[in-house]
Short mmCIF file of C-alpha atoms and ligand atoms in Angstrom, two decimals:
data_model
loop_
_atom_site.label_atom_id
_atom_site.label_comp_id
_atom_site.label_asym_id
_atom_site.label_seq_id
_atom_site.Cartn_x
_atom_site.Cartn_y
_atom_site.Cartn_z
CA UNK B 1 -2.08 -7.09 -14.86
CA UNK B 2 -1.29 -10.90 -16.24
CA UNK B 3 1.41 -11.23 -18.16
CA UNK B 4 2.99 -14.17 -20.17
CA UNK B 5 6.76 -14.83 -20.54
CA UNK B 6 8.01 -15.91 -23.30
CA UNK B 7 11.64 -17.39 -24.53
CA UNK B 8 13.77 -20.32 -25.05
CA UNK B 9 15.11 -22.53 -22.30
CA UNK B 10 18.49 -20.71 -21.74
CA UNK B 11 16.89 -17.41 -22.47
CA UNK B 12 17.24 -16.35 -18.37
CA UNK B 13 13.51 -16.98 -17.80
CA UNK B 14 13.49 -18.29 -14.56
CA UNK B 15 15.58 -15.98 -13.44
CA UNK B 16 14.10 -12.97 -14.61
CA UNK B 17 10.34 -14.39 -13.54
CA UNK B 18 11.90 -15.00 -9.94
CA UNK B 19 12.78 -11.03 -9.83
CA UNK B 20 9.77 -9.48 -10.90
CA UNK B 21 8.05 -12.16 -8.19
CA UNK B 22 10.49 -10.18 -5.70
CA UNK B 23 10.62 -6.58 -7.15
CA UNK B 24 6.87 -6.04 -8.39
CA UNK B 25 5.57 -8.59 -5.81
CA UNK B 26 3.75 -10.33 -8.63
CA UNK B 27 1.70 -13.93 -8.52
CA UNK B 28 4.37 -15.94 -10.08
CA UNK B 29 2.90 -19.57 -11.85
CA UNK B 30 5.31 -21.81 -13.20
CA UNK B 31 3.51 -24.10 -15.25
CA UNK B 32 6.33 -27.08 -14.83
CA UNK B 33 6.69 -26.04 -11.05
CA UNK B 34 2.40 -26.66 -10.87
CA UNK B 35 2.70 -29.87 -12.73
CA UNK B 36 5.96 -31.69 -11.15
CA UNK B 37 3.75 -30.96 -7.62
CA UNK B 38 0.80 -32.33 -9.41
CA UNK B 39 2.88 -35.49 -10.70
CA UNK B 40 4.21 -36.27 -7.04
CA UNK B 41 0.68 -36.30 -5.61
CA UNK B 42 -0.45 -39.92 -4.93
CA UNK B 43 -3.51 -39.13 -6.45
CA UNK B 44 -5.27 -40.39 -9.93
CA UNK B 45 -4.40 -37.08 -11.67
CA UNK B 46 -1.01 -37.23 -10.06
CA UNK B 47 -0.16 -40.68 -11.82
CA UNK B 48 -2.05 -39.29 -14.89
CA UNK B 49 0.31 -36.28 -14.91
CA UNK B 50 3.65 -38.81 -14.10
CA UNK B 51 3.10 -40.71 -17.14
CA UNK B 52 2.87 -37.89 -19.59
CA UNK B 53 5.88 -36.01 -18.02
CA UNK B 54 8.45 -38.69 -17.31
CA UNK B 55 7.74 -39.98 -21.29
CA UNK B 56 8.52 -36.32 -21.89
CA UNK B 57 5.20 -35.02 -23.71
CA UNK B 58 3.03 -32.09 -23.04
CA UNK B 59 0.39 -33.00 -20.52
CA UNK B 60 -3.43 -32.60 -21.58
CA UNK B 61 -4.70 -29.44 -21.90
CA UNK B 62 -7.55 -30.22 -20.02
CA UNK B 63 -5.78 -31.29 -16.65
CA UNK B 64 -2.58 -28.02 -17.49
CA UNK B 65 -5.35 -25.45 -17.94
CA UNK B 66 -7.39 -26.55 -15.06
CA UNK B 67 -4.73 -26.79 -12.68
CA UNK B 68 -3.58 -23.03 -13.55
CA UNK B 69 -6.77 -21.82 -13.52
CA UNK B 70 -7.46 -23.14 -10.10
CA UNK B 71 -3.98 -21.29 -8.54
CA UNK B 72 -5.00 -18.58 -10.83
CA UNK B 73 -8.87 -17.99 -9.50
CA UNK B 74 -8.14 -18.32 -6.28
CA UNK B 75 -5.80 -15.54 -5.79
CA UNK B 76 -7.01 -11.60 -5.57
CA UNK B 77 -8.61 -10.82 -9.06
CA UNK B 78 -6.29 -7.90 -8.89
CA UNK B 79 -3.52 -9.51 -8.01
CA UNK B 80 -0.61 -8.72 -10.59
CA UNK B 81 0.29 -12.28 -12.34
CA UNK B 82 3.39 -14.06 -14.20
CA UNK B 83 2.48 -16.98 -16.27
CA UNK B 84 5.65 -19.41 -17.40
CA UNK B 85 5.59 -22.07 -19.70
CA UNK B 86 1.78 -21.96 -19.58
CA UNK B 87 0.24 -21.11 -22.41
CA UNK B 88 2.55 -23.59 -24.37
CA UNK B 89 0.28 -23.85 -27.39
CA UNK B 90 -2.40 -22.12 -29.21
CA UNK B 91 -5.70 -24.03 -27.97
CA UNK B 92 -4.42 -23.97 -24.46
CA UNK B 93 -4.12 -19.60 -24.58
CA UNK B 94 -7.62 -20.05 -26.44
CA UNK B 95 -8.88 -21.86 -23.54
CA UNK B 96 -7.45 -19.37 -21.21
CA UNK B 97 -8.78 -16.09 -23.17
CA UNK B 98 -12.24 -17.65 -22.77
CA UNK B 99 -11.62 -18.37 -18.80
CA UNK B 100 -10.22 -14.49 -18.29
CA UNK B 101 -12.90 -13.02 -20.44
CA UNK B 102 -15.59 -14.73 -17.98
CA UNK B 103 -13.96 -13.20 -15.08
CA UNK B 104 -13.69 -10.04 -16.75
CA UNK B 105 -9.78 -10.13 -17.23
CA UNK B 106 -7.47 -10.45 -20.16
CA UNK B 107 -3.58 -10.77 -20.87
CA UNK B 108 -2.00 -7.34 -20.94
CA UNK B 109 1.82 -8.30 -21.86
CA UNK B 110 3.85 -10.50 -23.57
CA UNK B 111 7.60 -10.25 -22.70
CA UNK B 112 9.75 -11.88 -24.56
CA UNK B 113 13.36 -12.58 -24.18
CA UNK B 114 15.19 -12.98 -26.79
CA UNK B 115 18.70 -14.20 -27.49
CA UNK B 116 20.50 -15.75 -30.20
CA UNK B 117 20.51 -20.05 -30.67
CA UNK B 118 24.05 -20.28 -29.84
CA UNK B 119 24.12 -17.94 -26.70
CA UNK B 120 21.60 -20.71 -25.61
CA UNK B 121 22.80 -23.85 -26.37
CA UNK B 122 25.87 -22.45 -24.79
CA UNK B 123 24.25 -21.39 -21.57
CA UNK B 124 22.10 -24.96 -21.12
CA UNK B 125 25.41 -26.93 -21.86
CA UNK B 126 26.83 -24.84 -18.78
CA UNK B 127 24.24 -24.66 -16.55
CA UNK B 128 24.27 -26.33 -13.19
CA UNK B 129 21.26 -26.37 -10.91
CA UNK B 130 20.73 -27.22 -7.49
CA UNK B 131 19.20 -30.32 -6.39
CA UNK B 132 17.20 -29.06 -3.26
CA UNK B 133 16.46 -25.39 -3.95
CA UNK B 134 16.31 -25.39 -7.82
CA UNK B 135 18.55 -22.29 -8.06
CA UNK B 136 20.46 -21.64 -11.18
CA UNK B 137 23.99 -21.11 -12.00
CA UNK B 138 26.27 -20.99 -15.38
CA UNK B 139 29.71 -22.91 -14.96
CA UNK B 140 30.96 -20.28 -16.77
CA UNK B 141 28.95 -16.91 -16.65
CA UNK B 142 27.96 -17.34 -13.22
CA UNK B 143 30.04 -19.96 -11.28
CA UNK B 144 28.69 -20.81 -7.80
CA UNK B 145 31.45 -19.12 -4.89
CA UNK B 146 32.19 -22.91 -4.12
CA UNK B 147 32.14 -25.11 -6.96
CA UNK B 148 29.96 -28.06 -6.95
CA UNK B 149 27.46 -26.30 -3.89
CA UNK B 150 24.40 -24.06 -3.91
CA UNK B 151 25.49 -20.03 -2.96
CA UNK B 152 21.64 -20.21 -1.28
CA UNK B 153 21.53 -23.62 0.80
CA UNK B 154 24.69 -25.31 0.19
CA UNK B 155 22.96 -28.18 -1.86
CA UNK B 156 24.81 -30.09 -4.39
CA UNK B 157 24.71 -28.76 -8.28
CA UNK B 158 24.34 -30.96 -10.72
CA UNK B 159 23.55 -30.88 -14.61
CA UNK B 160 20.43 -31.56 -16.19
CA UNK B 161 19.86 -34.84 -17.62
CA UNK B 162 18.19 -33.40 -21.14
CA UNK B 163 20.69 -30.36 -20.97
CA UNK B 164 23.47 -32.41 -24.03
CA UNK B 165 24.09 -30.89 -27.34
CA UNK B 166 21.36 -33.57 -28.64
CA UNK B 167 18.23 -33.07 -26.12
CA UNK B 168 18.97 -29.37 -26.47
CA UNK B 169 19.08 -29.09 -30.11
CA UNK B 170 15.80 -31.14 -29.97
CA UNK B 171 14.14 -28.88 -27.22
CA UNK B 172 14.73 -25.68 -29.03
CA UNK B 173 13.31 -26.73 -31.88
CA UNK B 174 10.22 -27.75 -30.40
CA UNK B 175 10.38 -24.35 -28.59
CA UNK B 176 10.75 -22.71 -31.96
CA UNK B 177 7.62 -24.06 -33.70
CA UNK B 178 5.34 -23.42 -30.29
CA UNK B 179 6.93 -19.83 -29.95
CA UNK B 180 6.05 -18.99 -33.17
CA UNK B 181 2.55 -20.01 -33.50
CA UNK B 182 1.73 -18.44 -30.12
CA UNK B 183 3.49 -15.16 -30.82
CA UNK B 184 0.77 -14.77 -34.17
CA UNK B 185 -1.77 -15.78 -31.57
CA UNK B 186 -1.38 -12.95 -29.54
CA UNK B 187 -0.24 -10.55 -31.99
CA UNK B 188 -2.11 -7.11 -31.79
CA UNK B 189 -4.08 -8.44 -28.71
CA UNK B 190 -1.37 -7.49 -26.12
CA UNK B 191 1.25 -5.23 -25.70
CA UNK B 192 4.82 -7.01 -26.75
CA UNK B 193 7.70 -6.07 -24.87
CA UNK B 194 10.40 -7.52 -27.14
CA UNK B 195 13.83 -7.88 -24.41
CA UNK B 196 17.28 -8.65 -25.19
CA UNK B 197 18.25 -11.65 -23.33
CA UNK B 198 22.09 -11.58 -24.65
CA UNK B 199 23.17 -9.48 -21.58
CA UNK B 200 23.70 -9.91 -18.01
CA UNK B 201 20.57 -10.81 -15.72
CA UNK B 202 20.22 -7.64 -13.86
CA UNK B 203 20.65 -5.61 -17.12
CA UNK B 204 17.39 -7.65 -18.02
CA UNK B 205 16.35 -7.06 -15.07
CA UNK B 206 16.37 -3.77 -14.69
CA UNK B 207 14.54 -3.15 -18.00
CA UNK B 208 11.98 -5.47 -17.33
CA UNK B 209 10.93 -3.74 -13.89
CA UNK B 210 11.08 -0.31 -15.46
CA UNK B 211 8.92 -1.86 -18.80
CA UNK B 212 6.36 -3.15 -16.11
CA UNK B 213 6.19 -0.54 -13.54
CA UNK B 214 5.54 2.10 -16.58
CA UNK B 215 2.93 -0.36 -17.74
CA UNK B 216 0.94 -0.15 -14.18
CA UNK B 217 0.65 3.23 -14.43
P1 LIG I 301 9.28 -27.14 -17.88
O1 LIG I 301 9.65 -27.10 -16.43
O2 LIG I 301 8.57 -25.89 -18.36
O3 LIG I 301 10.43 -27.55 -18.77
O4 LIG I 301 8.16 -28.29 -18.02
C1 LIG I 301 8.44 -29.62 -17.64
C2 LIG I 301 7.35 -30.54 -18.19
O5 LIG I 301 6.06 -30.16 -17.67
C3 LIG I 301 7.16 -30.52 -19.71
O6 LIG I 301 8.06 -31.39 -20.35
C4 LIG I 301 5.72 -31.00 -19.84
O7 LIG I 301 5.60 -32.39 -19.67
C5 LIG I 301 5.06 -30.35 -18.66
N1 LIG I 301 4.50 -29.00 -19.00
C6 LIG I 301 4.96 -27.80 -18.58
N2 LIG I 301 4.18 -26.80 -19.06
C7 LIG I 301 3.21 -27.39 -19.78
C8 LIG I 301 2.09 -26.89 -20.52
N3 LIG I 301 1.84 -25.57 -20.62
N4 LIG I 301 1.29 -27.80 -21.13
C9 LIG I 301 1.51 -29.11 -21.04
N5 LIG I 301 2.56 -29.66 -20.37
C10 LIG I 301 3.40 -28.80 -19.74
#
């Protein structure tokens, strides 16, 4: 099974993507986590993809596609896969249909997690992440057990540079437009699992294994 996940930045993704890599033992392929190891590389595509990224713009779809693909062929054909943040836009999920349909595979599911603007803007203006391991916390929601360090490795938390009112407002509405024109895309070609985000993580969770595992079988 490959399935896509879908939903705002705030919307729990990460967090949610990390537990079905853990619960359902599922390929998990982070399309920002691929292209922030491509961008450190000190290769040609690596300055390529540095220059696209740091001036905050989508990188090519030629270089985004190919580098998921690659991850994407060389794991077991039946290995159960999590795609996030890639597709971002219509021509790129075009490109991938035609790349799964030569390899005899398609995308199954769509979740998407949904939650209301201001539960986001509220979570990203909260959110503290840690430097070395990348974990995720909420100031508020879900406060690290000492403030300022990681529960997992004891690194420091810090806040996102683009996570103010302003660069959040301007994220989500970029989002928006992308979101919408991929969820016509693959409307009627996959099964939708439509999740409510506005509750606690394993809530989510929990509904998202259960969704999946039912899905399998
Ligand atoms: P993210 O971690 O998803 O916020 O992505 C960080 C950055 O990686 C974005 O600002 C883009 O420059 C790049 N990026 C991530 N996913 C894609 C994609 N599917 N297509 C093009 N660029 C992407």
């Amino acid at each position: 099974m490959i399935a896509i996940i879908l939903g705002p930045q705030g919307s729990g993704k990460g967090t949610q993507a990390a537990v079905l890599r853990d619960r359902l033992g599922m390929l998990y392929i982070a399309s920002g986590d691929v292209l922030r190891s491509a961008r450190a590389s000190d290769t040609e595509l690596g300055a390529v993809v540095r220059r696209y990224m740091d001036d905050g713009h989508l990188v090519p779809d030629e270089i985004t596609v190919r580098l998921i693909l690659d991850i994407m062929t060389k794991a077991p054909a039946d290995r159960d896969t999590l795609l996030d943040g890639f597709p971002r836009t219509v021509a790129q999920a075009e490109a991938l249909d035609e790349a799964l349909t030569e390899q005899g595979r398609r995308i199954e599911v769509l979740i998407e997690l949904i939650a209301p603007l201001e539960v986001v803007q509220g979570r990203l203006q909260s959110r503290l992440v840690c430097r070395t391991c990348g974990a995720v916390y909420n100031s508020i929601t879900a406060p690290p057990k000492v403030e300022g360090k990681c529960d997992v490795d004891g690194g420091e938390l810090y806040r996102r540079e683009d996570d103010n009112p302003d660069a959040i407002d301007r994220r989500l509405a970029i989002w928006e437009r992308q979101n919408t024109e991929l969820l016509e895309y693959y409307d009627g070609r996959v099964e939708h699992l439509r999740v409510d985000a506005d509750r606690t993580a394993a809530a989510v969770a929990d509904e998202l294994v259960d969704e999946l595992t039912r899905h399998k079988v």
